[in-house]
mmCIF file of C-alpha atoms (C1' of nucleotides) and ligand atoms in Angstrom:
data_model
loop_
_atom_site.group_PDB
_atom_site.id
_atom_site.type_symbol
_atom_site.label_atom_id
_atom_site.label_comp_id
_atom_site.label_asym_id
_atom_site.label_seq_id
_atom_site.Cartn_x
_atom_site.Cartn_y
_atom_site.Cartn_z
ATOM 1 C CA MET A 1 -177.874 -28.204 -139.777
ATOM 2 C CA ILE A 2 -177.284 -31.403 -141.767
ATOM 3 C CA ILE A 3 -173.961 -31.125 -144.101
ATOM 4 C CA SER A 4 -173.363 -33.615 -147.064
ATOM 5 C CA ASP A 5 -171.655 -33.035 -150.432
ATOM 6 C CA ASN A 6 -175.204 -34.439 -151.614
ATOM 7 C CA LEU A 7 -177.193 -31.933 -149.893
ATOM 8 C CA LYS A 8 -178.279 -30.078 -152.988
ATOM 9 C CA MET A 9 -178.956 -32.940 -154.970
ATOM 10 C CA TYR A 10 -181.574 -34.167 -152.496
ATOM 11 C CA VAL A 11 -183.042 -30.641 -152.526
ATOM 12 C CA GLN A 12 -183.389 -30.404 -156.009
ATOM 13 C CA LYS A 13 -184.733 -34.382 -156.249
ATOM 14 C CA LEU A 14 -187.284 -33.254 -153.602
ATOM 15 C CA ARG A 15 -187.967 -30.189 -154.990
ATOM 16 C CA SER A 16 -188.581 -32.371 -158.544
ATOM 17 C CA SER A 17 -191.078 -34.532 -156.724
ATOM 18 C CA ASN A 18 -193.077 -31.416 -155.271
ATOM 19 C CA LEU A 19 -191.769 -32.792 -152.596
ATOM 20 C CA ARG A 20 -190.170 -29.682 -149.597
ATOM 21 C CA PRO A 21 -186.999 -30.105 -148.620
ATOM 22 C CA THR A 22 -187.565 -30.401 -144.985
ATOM 23 C CA LYS A 23 -184.800 -31.166 -142.569
ATOM 24 C CA GLN A 24 -186.952 -34.121 -141.628
ATOM 25 C CA ARG A 25 -186.895 -35.390 -145.244
ATOM 26 C CA LEU A 26 -183.157 -34.171 -146.207
ATOM 27 C CA LYS A 27 -181.981 -36.209 -142.721
ATOM 28 C CA ILE A 28 -184.023 -39.549 -144.179
ATOM 29 C CA CYS A 29 -182.172 -38.794 -147.707
ATOM 30 C CA LYS A 30 -178.859 -38.275 -146.366
ATOM 31 C CA PHE A 31 -179.109 -41.414 -144.375
ATOM 32 C CA LEU A 32 -181.111 -43.853 -146.975
ATOM 33 C CA PHE A 33 -179.036 -42.457 -150.353
ATOM 34 C CA ASP A 34 -175.450 -41.335 -148.619
ATOM 35 C CA ARG A 35 -173.929 -44.979 -149.176
ATOM 36 C CA GLU A 36 -172.663 -47.390 -151.536
ATOM 37 C CA LYS A 37 -174.792 -50.237 -151.253
ATOM 38 C CA THR A 38 -177.953 -51.247 -151.258
ATOM 39 C CA PHE A 39 -180.134 -50.849 -148.100
ATOM 40 C CA HIS A 40 -183.264 -53.081 -147.133
ATOM 41 C CA PHE A 41 -184.839 -52.020 -144.454
ATOM 42 C CA THR A 42 -188.702 -52.078 -142.833
ATOM 43 C CA VAL A 43 -190.435 -49.035 -141.204
ATOM 44 C CA GLU A 44 -189.219 -50.237 -137.503
ATOM 45 C CA THR A 45 -186.076 -50.502 -138.315
ATOM 46 C CA LEU A 46 -185.259 -47.065 -140.115
ATOM 47 C CA ASN A 47 -186.757 -45.352 -137.143
ATOM 48 C CA LYS A 48 -184.619 -46.988 -134.737
ATOM 49 C CA LYS A 49 -181.185 -46.265 -136.749
ATOM 50 C CA ILE A 50 -182.481 -42.324 -137.697
ATOM 51 C CA ASN A 51 -183.585 -41.979 -134.071
ATOM 52 C CA LYS A 52 -180.281 -43.386 -132.278
ATOM 53 C CA ASN A 53 -177.964 -41.035 -131.393
ATOM 54 C CA GLY A 54 -179.020 -38.125 -128.920
ATOM 55 C CA ALA A 55 -180.176 -35.738 -132.057
ATOM 56 C CA THR A 56 -183.566 -34.086 -132.446
ATOM 57 C CA LYS A 57 -185.885 -37.163 -132.881
ATOM 58 C CA ILE A 58 -187.937 -37.593 -136.183
ATOM 59 C CA SER A 59 -191.724 -38.613 -135.301
ATOM 60 C CA LEU A 60 -192.476 -42.231 -136.230
ATOM 61 C CA ALA A 61 -195.639 -40.810 -138.147
ATOM 62 C CA THR A 62 -193.114 -38.526 -140.501
ATOM 63 C CA ILE A 63 -191.083 -41.972 -140.696
ATOM 64 C CA TYR A 64 -193.875 -43.471 -142.376
ATOM 65 C CA ASN A 65 -195.267 -40.706 -144.304
ATOM 66 C CA THR A 66 -191.383 -40.124 -145.967
ATOM 67 C CA VAL A 67 -191.063 -43.642 -147.116
ATOM 68 C CA GLU A 68 -194.346 -43.654 -148.550
ATOM 69 C CA ALA A 69 -193.232 -40.170 -150.254
ATOM 70 C CA PHE A 70 -190.412 -41.125 -151.376
ATOM 71 C CA THR A 71 -192.126 -45.177 -152.812
ATOM 72 C CA ILE A 72 -194.448 -42.892 -154.647
ATOM 73 C CA ALA A 73 -191.774 -40.668 -155.608
ATOM 74 C CA GLY A 74 -189.931 -43.755 -157.223
ATOM 75 C CA TYR A 75 -187.254 -42.920 -154.768
ATOM 76 C CA LEU A 76 -187.438 -46.592 -152.544
ATOM 77 C CA LYS A 77 -189.094 -49.858 -153.854
ATOM 78 C CA GLU A 78 -191.523 -51.353 -151.526
ATOM 79 C CA ILE A 79 -190.830 -55.604 -151.359
ATOM 80 C CA LEU A 80 -193.411 -57.699 -150.031
ATOM 81 C CA THR A 81 -191.809 -61.129 -148.600
ATOM 82 C CA SER A 82 -192.573 -60.688 -144.638
ATOM 83 C CA LYS A 83 -196.040 -61.595 -143.308
ATOM 84 C CA ASN A 84 -197.156 -58.639 -141.533
ATOM 85 C CA LYS A 85 -194.292 -56.030 -142.191
ATOM 86 C CA SER A 86 -193.457 -54.101 -145.788
ATOM 87 C CA TYR A 87 -189.726 -54.117 -146.611
ATOM 88 C CA TYR A 88 -187.648 -51.174 -148.434
ATOM 89 C CA ASP A 89 -185.528 -51.181 -151.113
ATOM 90 C CA THR A 90 -183.203 -48.334 -151.734
ATOM 91 C CA ASN A 91 -181.983 -50.217 -155.300
ATOM 92 C CA ILE A 92 -184.939 -49.067 -157.257
ATOM 93 C CA LYS A 93 -183.517 -50.962 -160.715
ATOM 94 C CA SER A 94 -185.313 -54.274 -161.430
ATOM 95 C CA HIS A 95 -183.536 -56.899 -159.757
ATOM 96 C CA HIS A 96 -184.511 -59.821 -157.795
ATOM 97 C CA HIS A 97 -183.856 -61.009 -154.077
ATOM 98 C CA PHE A 98 -183.304 -63.671 -151.383
ATOM 99 C CA TYR A 99 -185.290 -63.681 -147.827
ATOM 100 C CA ASP A 100 -183.197 -65.117 -145.139
ATOM 101 C CA GLU A 101 -186.277 -66.688 -143.455
ATOM 102 C CA GLY A 102 -184.007 -67.257 -140.295
ATOM 103 C CA SER A 103 -182.766 -63.525 -139.998
ATOM 104 C CA LYS A 104 -184.847 -61.771 -141.996
ATOM 105 C CA GLU A 105 -182.833 -60.184 -144.363
ATOM 106 C CA LEU A 106 -183.355 -59.259 -148.158
ATOM 107 C CA THR A 107 -180.253 -59.391 -150.200
ATOM 108 C CA ASP A 108 -179.902 -58.423 -153.875
ATOM 109 C CA ILE A 109 -179.795 -60.491 -156.759
ATOM 110 C CA HIS A 110 -178.203 -58.156 -159.926
ATOM 111 C CA SER A 111 -180.680 -58.664 -163.253
ATOM 112 C CA ASN A 112 -178.028 -60.185 -164.923
ATOM 113 C CA GLN A 113 -177.312 -63.081 -162.284
ATOM 114 C CA ILE A 114 -181.296 -64.742 -163.417
ATOM 115 C CA LYS A 115 -181.622 -65.471 -166.671
ATOM 116 C CA LEU A 116 -185.717 -65.635 -167.998
ATOM 117 C CA SER A 117 -186.205 -68.185 -171.480
ATOM 118 C CA LYS A 118 -189.076 -68.429 -171.154
ATOM 119 C CA VAL A 119 -192.260 -65.824 -169.667
ATOM 120 C CA PRO A 120 -195.744 -66.107 -169.698
ATOM 121 C CA VAL A 121 -197.636 -63.796 -171.469
ATOM 122 C CA PRO A 122 -200.470 -61.479 -169.283
ATOM 123 C CA PRO A 123 -204.046 -62.048 -169.457
ATOM 124 C CA LYS A 124 -205.856 -60.075 -172.188
ATOM 125 C CA GLY A 125 -206.323 -56.618 -171.616
ATOM 126 C CA LYS A 126 -203.390 -56.534 -168.909
ATOM 127 C CA LYS A 127 -199.944 -55.529 -168.873
ATOM 128 C CA ILE A 128 -196.886 -56.845 -166.757
ATOM 129 C CA LYS A 129 -196.119 -53.677 -164.451
ATOM 130 C CA ASN A 130 -193.160 -55.641 -162.617
ATOM 131 C CA LEU A 131 -191.531 -59.194 -162.490
ATOM 132 C CA GLU A 132 -189.845 -60.345 -159.354
ATOM 133 C CA VAL A 133 -188.239 -63.538 -158.362
ATOM 134 C CA ILE A 134 -188.018 -63.671 -154.637
ATOM 135 C CA ILE A 135 -185.752 -66.897 -153.640
ATOM 136 C CA ARG A 136 -186.301 -68.225 -149.902
ATOM 137 C CA ILE A 137 -183.143 -69.274 -148.251
ATOM 138 C CA GLN A 138 -182.551 -71.144 -144.896
ATOM 139 C CA LYS A 139 -179.098 -72.902 -142.817
ATOM 140 C CA MET B 1 -223.793 -83.673 -141.454
ATOM 141 C CA ILE B 2 -221.168 -83.035 -144.458
ATOM 142 C CA ILE B 3 -221.875 -85.052 -147.093
ATOM 143 C CA SER B 4 -218.590 -85.844 -149.378
ATOM 144 C CA ASP B 5 -217.520 -87.993 -151.801
ATOM 145 C CA ASN B 6 -214.012 -87.167 -150.391
ATOM 146 C CA LEU B 7 -215.110 -87.057 -146.918
ATOM 147 C CA LYS B 8 -212.936 -90.365 -145.956
ATOM 148 C CA MET B 9 -210.028 -88.909 -147.720
ATOM 149 C CA TYR B 10 -210.135 -85.987 -145.046
ATOM 150 C CA VAL B 11 -210.729 -87.651 -142.345
ATOM 151 C CA GLN B 12 -207.041 -89.874 -143.254
ATOM 152 C CA LYS B 13 -205.450 -86.924 -144.212
ATOM 153 C CA LEU B 14 -206.382 -85.022 -140.964
ATOM 154 C CA ARG B 15 -205.493 -87.836 -139.219
ATOM 155 C CA SER B 16 -202.081 -88.216 -140.831
ATOM 156 C CA SER B 17 -201.017 -85.050 -139.712
ATOM 157 C CA ASN B 18 -202.308 -85.514 -135.743
ATOM 158 C CA LEU B 19 -205.111 -83.389 -136.571
ATOM 159 C CA ARG B 20 -208.661 -84.457 -135.621
ATOM 160 C CA PRO B 21 -211.137 -84.336 -138.376
ATOM 161 C CA THR B 22 -213.588 -81.953 -136.202
ATOM 162 C CA LYS B 23 -216.557 -80.836 -138.095
ATOM 163 C CA GLN B 24 -215.236 -77.192 -138.930
ATOM 164 C CA ARG B 25 -211.917 -78.803 -140.641
ATOM 165 C CA LEU B 26 -214.072 -81.230 -142.706
ATOM 166 C CA LYS B 27 -216.178 -78.564 -143.617
ATOM 167 C CA ILE B 28 -212.951 -76.231 -144.398
ATOM 168 C CA CYS B 29 -211.462 -79.535 -146.281
ATOM 169 C CA LYS B 30 -214.640 -79.518 -148.639
ATOM 170 C CA PHE B 31 -214.562 -76.180 -149.470
ATOM 171 C CA LEU B 32 -211.099 -75.648 -150.278
ATOM 172 C CA PHE B 33 -210.114 -78.982 -152.031
ATOM 173 C CA ASP B 34 -213.228 -79.717 -153.149
ATOM 174 C CA ARG B 35 -212.902 -78.021 -156.290
ATOM 175 C CA GLU B 36 -210.754 -78.693 -159.822
ATOM 176 C CA LYS B 37 -209.093 -75.258 -160.241
ATOM 177 C CA THR B 38 -206.279 -74.098 -157.652
ATOM 178 C CA PHE B 39 -208.110 -71.480 -155.607
ATOM 179 C CA HIS B 40 -206.467 -68.359 -153.676
ATOM 180 C CA PHE B 41 -207.807 -66.938 -150.719
ATOM 181 C CA THR B 42 -207.404 -64.714 -147.694
ATOM 182 C CA VAL B 43 -208.654 -65.332 -144.374
ATOM 183 C CA GLU B 44 -211.445 -62.208 -144.812
ATOM 184 C CA THR B 45 -212.652 -63.899 -148.167
ATOM 185 C CA LEU B 46 -212.602 -67.820 -146.605
ATOM 186 C CA ASN B 47 -214.578 -66.611 -143.671
ATOM 187 C CA LYS B 48 -217.325 -64.836 -145.534
ATOM 188 C CA LYS B 49 -217.609 -67.531 -148.062
ATOM 189 C CA ILE B 50 -217.854 -70.345 -145.520
ATOM 190 C CA ASN B 51 -220.043 -68.441 -143.335
ATOM 191 C CA LYS B 52 -222.056 -66.993 -146.256
ATOM 192 C CA ASN B 53 -225.098 -69.566 -146.004
ATOM 193 C CA GLY B 54 -227.567 -69.974 -143.225
ATOM 194 C CA ALA B 55 -225.492 -72.723 -141.785
ATOM 195 C CA THR B 56 -223.900 -72.803 -138.721
ATOM 196 C CA LYS B 57 -220.922 -70.383 -138.130
ATOM 197 C CA ILE B 58 -217.273 -71.572 -137.968
ATOM 198 C CA SER B 59 -215.972 -68.606 -135.655
ATOM 199 C CA LEU B 60 -213.057 -66.704 -137.014
ATOM 200 C CA ALA B 61 -210.362 -67.655 -134.577
ATOM 201 C CA THR B 62 -211.020 -71.331 -136.217
ATOM 202 C CA ILE B 63 -210.434 -70.402 -139.448
ATOM 203 C CA TYR B 64 -207.447 -68.699 -138.396
ATOM 204 C CA ASN B 65 -206.406 -72.004 -136.470
ATOM 205 C CA THR B 66 -207.087 -74.288 -139.505
ATOM 206 C CA VAL B 67 -205.713 -72.657 -141.861
ATOM 207 C CA GLU B 68 -202.447 -72.294 -140.259
ATOM 208 C CA ALA B 69 -202.348 -75.910 -139.416
ATOM 209 C CA PHE B 70 -203.363 -76.649 -142.699
ATOM 210 C CA THR B 71 -200.382 -74.529 -144.288
ATOM 211 C CA ILE B 72 -197.884 -76.142 -141.623
ATOM 212 C CA ALA B 73 -199.351 -79.558 -142.335
ATOM 213 C CA GLY B 74 -198.622 -78.971 -145.808
ATOM 214 C CA TYR B 75 -202.262 -78.814 -147.197
ATOM 215 C CA LEU B 76 -202.082 -75.002 -148.028
ATOM 216 C CA LYS B 77 -199.593 -72.565 -149.480
ATOM 217 C CA GLU B 78 -199.324 -69.315 -148.143
ATOM 218 C CA ILE B 79 -198.012 -66.415 -150.637
ATOM 219 C CA LEU B 80 -196.552 -62.977 -149.494
ATOM 220 C CA THR B 81 -197.809 -60.720 -152.090
ATOM 221 C CA SER B 82 -199.968 -58.245 -150.596
ATOM 222 C CA LYS B 83 -199.642 -55.011 -148.115
ATOM 223 C CA ASN B 84 -200.629 -56.140 -144.621
ATOM 224 C CA LYS B 85 -202.729 -59.403 -145.976
ATOM 225 C CA SER B 86 -201.693 -63.126 -146.371
ATOM 226 C CA TYR B 87 -202.819 -64.921 -149.041
ATOM 227 C CA TYR B 88 -203.481 -69.177 -149.037
ATOM 228 C CA ASP B 89 -203.091 -71.403 -152.008
ATOM 229 C CA THR B 90 -204.410 -74.323 -152.662
ATOM 230 C CA ASN B 91 -201.802 -75.425 -154.845
ATOM 231 C CA ILE B 92 -199.497 -76.740 -153.228
ATOM 232 C CA LYS B 93 -196.832 -77.738 -155.887
ATOM 233 C CA SER B 94 -193.866 -75.835 -157.138
ATOM 234 C CA HIS B 95 -195.380 -72.578 -159.098
ATOM 235 C CA HIS B 96 -195.734 -69.130 -159.781
ATOM 236 C CA HIS B 97 -198.104 -66.290 -159.885
ATOM 237 C CA PHE B 98 -199.560 -63.162 -161.728
ATOM 238 C CA TYR B 99 -200.739 -60.622 -159.264
ATOM 239 C CA ASP B 100 -203.070 -58.141 -160.057
ATOM 240 C CA GLU B 101 -202.389 -55.047 -158.222
ATOM 241 C CA GLY B 102 -206.343 -53.666 -159.728
ATOM 242 C CA SER B 103 -208.168 -56.774 -158.164
ATOM 243 C CA LYS B 104 -205.737 -57.740 -155.958
ATOM 244 C CA GLU B 105 -206.318 -61.693 -157.284
ATOM 245 C CA LEU B 106 -203.968 -64.209 -157.525
ATOM 246 C CA THR B 107 -203.514 -66.523 -161.165
ATOM 247 C CA ASP B 108 -201.152 -69.854 -161.249
ATOM 248 C CA ILE B 109 -198.313 -69.475 -163.728
ATOM 249 C CA HIS B 110 -197.546 -73.385 -163.821
ATOM 250 C CA SER B 111 -193.486 -74.177 -163.587
ATOM 251 C CA ASN B 112 -193.276 -75.162 -167.162
ATOM 252 C CA GLN B 113 -194.664 -71.756 -168.528
ATOM 253 C CA ILE B 114 -191.590 -69.977 -166.758
ATOM 254 C CA LYS B 115 -188.133 -71.277 -167.392
ATOM 255 C CA LEU B 116 -184.908 -69.928 -165.451
ATOM 256 C CA SER B 117 -181.773 -70.779 -167.139
ATOM 257 C CA LYS B 118 -179.801 -69.032 -164.837
ATOM 258 C CA VAL B 119 -180.312 -69.141 -161.178
ATOM 259 C CA PRO B 120 -177.608 -67.504 -158.593
ATOM 260 C CA VAL B 121 -175.971 -69.857 -155.998
ATOM 261 C CA PRO B 122 -177.223 -69.020 -152.438
ATOM 262 C CA PRO B 123 -174.615 -67.836 -149.827
ATOM 263 C CA LYS B 124 -172.624 -70.025 -148.132
ATOM 264 C CA GLY B 125 -174.048 -72.317 -145.358
ATOM 265 C CA LYS B 126 -177.698 -71.385 -146.987
ATOM 266 C CA LYS B 127 -180.065 -73.644 -149.195
ATOM 267 C CA ILE B 128 -183.193 -72.494 -151.426
ATOM 268 C CA LYS B 129 -185.930 -73.681 -149.742
ATOM 269 C CA ASN B 130 -188.348 -72.014 -152.083
ATOM 270 C CA LEU B 131 -188.359 -70.111 -155.496
ATOM 271 C CA GLU B 132 -191.200 -67.919 -156.854
ATOM 272 C CA VAL B 133 -191.718 -65.414 -159.573
ATOM 273 C CA ILE B 134 -194.206 -63.039 -159.224
ATOM 274 C CA ILE B 135 -195.679 -60.736 -161.578
ATOM 275 C CA ARG B 136 -197.132 -58.274 -161.233
ATOM 276 C CA ILE B 137 -200.183 -56.856 -163.937
ATOM 277 C CA GLN B 138 -202.388 -54.181 -163.680
ATOM 278 C CA LYS B 139 -204.714 -52.590 -167.003
ATOM 279 C "C1'" DT C 1 -222.519 -97.398 -123.484
ATOM 280 C "C1'" DA C 2 -220.219 -94.766 -120.110
ATOM 281 C "C1'" DT C 3 -216.373 -92.378 -118.630
ATOM 282 C "C1'" DC C 4 -212.548 -89.442 -119.276
ATOM 283 C "C1'" DT C 5 -208.447 -86.175 -121.163
ATOM 284 C "C1'" DA C 6 -205.870 -84.091 -124.264
ATOM 285 C "C1'" DG C 7 -207.071 -81.677 -128.255
ATOM 286 C "C1'" DT C 8 -210.558 -78.251 -130.612
ATOM 287 C "C1'" DT C 9 -213.403 -74.266 -131.087
ATOM 288 C "C1'" DT C 10 -214.950 -70.040 -129.421
ATOM 289 C "C1'" DA C 11 -215.759 -65.339 -127.859
ATOM 290 C "C1'" DT C 12 -212.918 -62.004 -126.487
ATOM 291 C "C1'" DA C 13 -208.614 -59.242 -125.503
ATOM 292 C "C1'" DA C 14 -204.557 -57.780 -126.598
ATOM 293 C "C1'" DT C 15 -200.776 -57.132 -130.131
ATOM 294 C "C1'" DA C 16 -198.727 -54.956 -134.452
ATOM 295 C "C1'" DA C 17 -197.998 -52.494 -138.195
ATOM 296 C "C1'" DT C 18 -199.692 -48.959 -140.300
ATOM 297 C "C1'" DT C 19 -203.296 -45.369 -141.297
ATOM 298 C "C1'" DC C 20 -205.846 -41.216 -139.582
ATOM 299 C "C1'" DT C 21 -207.067 -36.749 -137.363
ATOM 300 C "C1'" DA C 22 -206.385 -32.241 -136.340
ATOM 301 C "C1'" DA C 23 -203.435 -28.987 -133.724
ATOM 302 C "C1'" DA C 24 -198.597 -26.484 -134.301
ATOM 303 C "C1'" DC C 25 -195.274 -25.991 -137.123
ATOM 304 C "C1'" DT C 26 -192.808 -24.341 -141.286
ATOM 305 C "C1'" DA C 27 -190.816 -23.381 -146.160
ATOM 306 C "C1'" DG C 28 -191.001 -20.277 -149.269
ATOM 307 C "C1'" DA C 29 -193.833 -17.390 -152.751
ATOM 308 C "C1'" DA C 30 -195.620 -12.776 -152.368
ATOM 309 C "C1'" DT D 1 -192.694 -9.548 -143.053
ATOM 310 C "C1'" DT D 2 -197.015 -12.100 -143.888
ATOM 311 C "C1'" DC D 3 -199.536 -15.346 -145.329
ATOM 312 C "C1'" DT D 4 -201.049 -19.722 -146.814
ATOM 313 C "C1'" DA D 5 -200.229 -24.741 -148.387
ATOM 314 C "C1'" DG D 6 -197.691 -28.390 -147.179
ATOM 315 C "C1'" DT D 7 -196.017 -31.063 -143.177
ATOM 316 C "C1'" DT D 8 -194.838 -32.600 -139.019
ATOM 317 C "C1'" DT D 9 -196.443 -34.465 -134.634
ATOM 318 C "C1'" DA D 10 -198.613 -36.732 -130.836
ATOM 319 C "C1'" DG D 11 -201.972 -39.174 -130.155
ATOM 320 C "C1'" DA D 12 -206.575 -42.122 -131.489
ATOM 321 C "C1'" DA D 13 -208.201 -44.881 -134.816
ATOM 322 C "C1'" DT D 14 -208.139 -49.079 -138.056
ATOM 323 C "C1'" DT D 15 -207.193 -53.726 -139.449
ATOM 324 C "C1'" DA D 16 -204.661 -58.478 -139.638
ATOM 325 C "C1'" DT D 17 -203.284 -61.284 -136.928
ATOM 326 C "C1'" DT D 18 -202.185 -64.133 -131.993
ATOM 327 C "C1'" DA D 19 -203.441 -64.853 -127.281
ATOM 328 C "C1'" DT D 20 -206.288 -66.440 -123.543
ATOM 329 C "C1'" DA D 21 -209.112 -69.416 -120.997
ATOM 330 C "C1'" DA D 22 -213.361 -71.357 -120.752
ATOM 331 C "C1'" DA D 23 -216.589 -74.789 -122.624
ATOM 332 C "C1'" DC D 24 -217.074 -78.559 -125.787
ATOM 333 C "C1'" DT D 25 -215.643 -82.788 -128.406
ATOM 334 C "C1'" DA D 26 -213.400 -86.827 -130.462
ATOM 335 C "C1'" DG D 27 -212.289 -90.484 -129.672
ATOM 336 C "C1'" DA D 28 -209.315 -93.689 -126.776
ATOM 337 C "C1'" DT D 29 -210.296 -96.652 -122.876
ATOM 338 C "C1'" DA D 30 -212.839 -99.067 -119.131
HETATM 339 MN MN1 MN E 1 -199.995 -54.351 -140.479
HETATM 340 MN MN1 MN E 2 -200.919 -57.390 -139.482
HETATM 341 ZN ZN1 ZN E 3 -182.983 -55.232 -153.861
HETATM 342 ZN ZN1 ZN E 4 -200.749 -70.553 -156.780
#
DNA sequence: TATCTAGTTTATAATAATTCTAAACTAGAA
DNA sequence: TTCTAGTTTAGAATTATTATAAACTAGATA
């Protein structure tokens, strides 16, 4: 049984997105969202961390399904910055990233740390869905 | 035999990067660089276009090898913007992109069309290798 | 020009991330 | 308690990419 102050909140959140609050989803919610700071991860790392301890394992397929469902529901943001591998971000506010080519880790850049004083108009008939700055860094 | 005003230039270019000017590489050079405008492509699309006509086929492995070699040599830039698939860009100058989520196509944004009046300092000991803005657009 | 060899191309196999499939399970409405 | 649509799961399938190793070739040298 999962115990968390936020359990009820997660149950509601899931229900409001037409997602049944299953053991697996709640465990993943707790793991992802019971934290102060932004969490950036790949499915591989999430799978390892979720299934680290002796606890009942959540299958890899469910990890994939859940991450996709949470992304569609808007609980997670997908970050495409690395070859052949998707990253996900618990910070769903509009913001930017450093991507360290060595450690392959993302770090948040708050929106107010970058100022765009000029932005181009999108092509005719197209709307801006999202604008992201990625700053690749290295030693 | 490939005939092109730029052939000699490509031969030199390749030699200067310690790449032998083979038939295949020259054909790919001609296809990629004998054009006015930036060309954005995936290995899949390049393979289709290069091998469209009845001409002698270049193997997919060679397309992959060549794109990688050209990227390392600095003739191409890799753009990571789409899930599970790399894009490449014949425009190697520092610039930005629109990415159309519908058509999955990239469009250049010249550096001077975006003005960054505030950019964060990279973490200690790290240097900025590259800064790119991606604007995702939709109908 | 003929010979030689490191670099290259190629078909194919292997890998890695992800998606699909279908059977077993379960949340929760009735 | 029963029922069913939604969910989980193991494993197969798919897709993009990378590795392997044999055949080929650019071009240096004899
Ligand atoms: Mn993939
Ligand atoms: Mn891949
Ligand atoms: Zn973030
Ligand atoms: Zn471009």
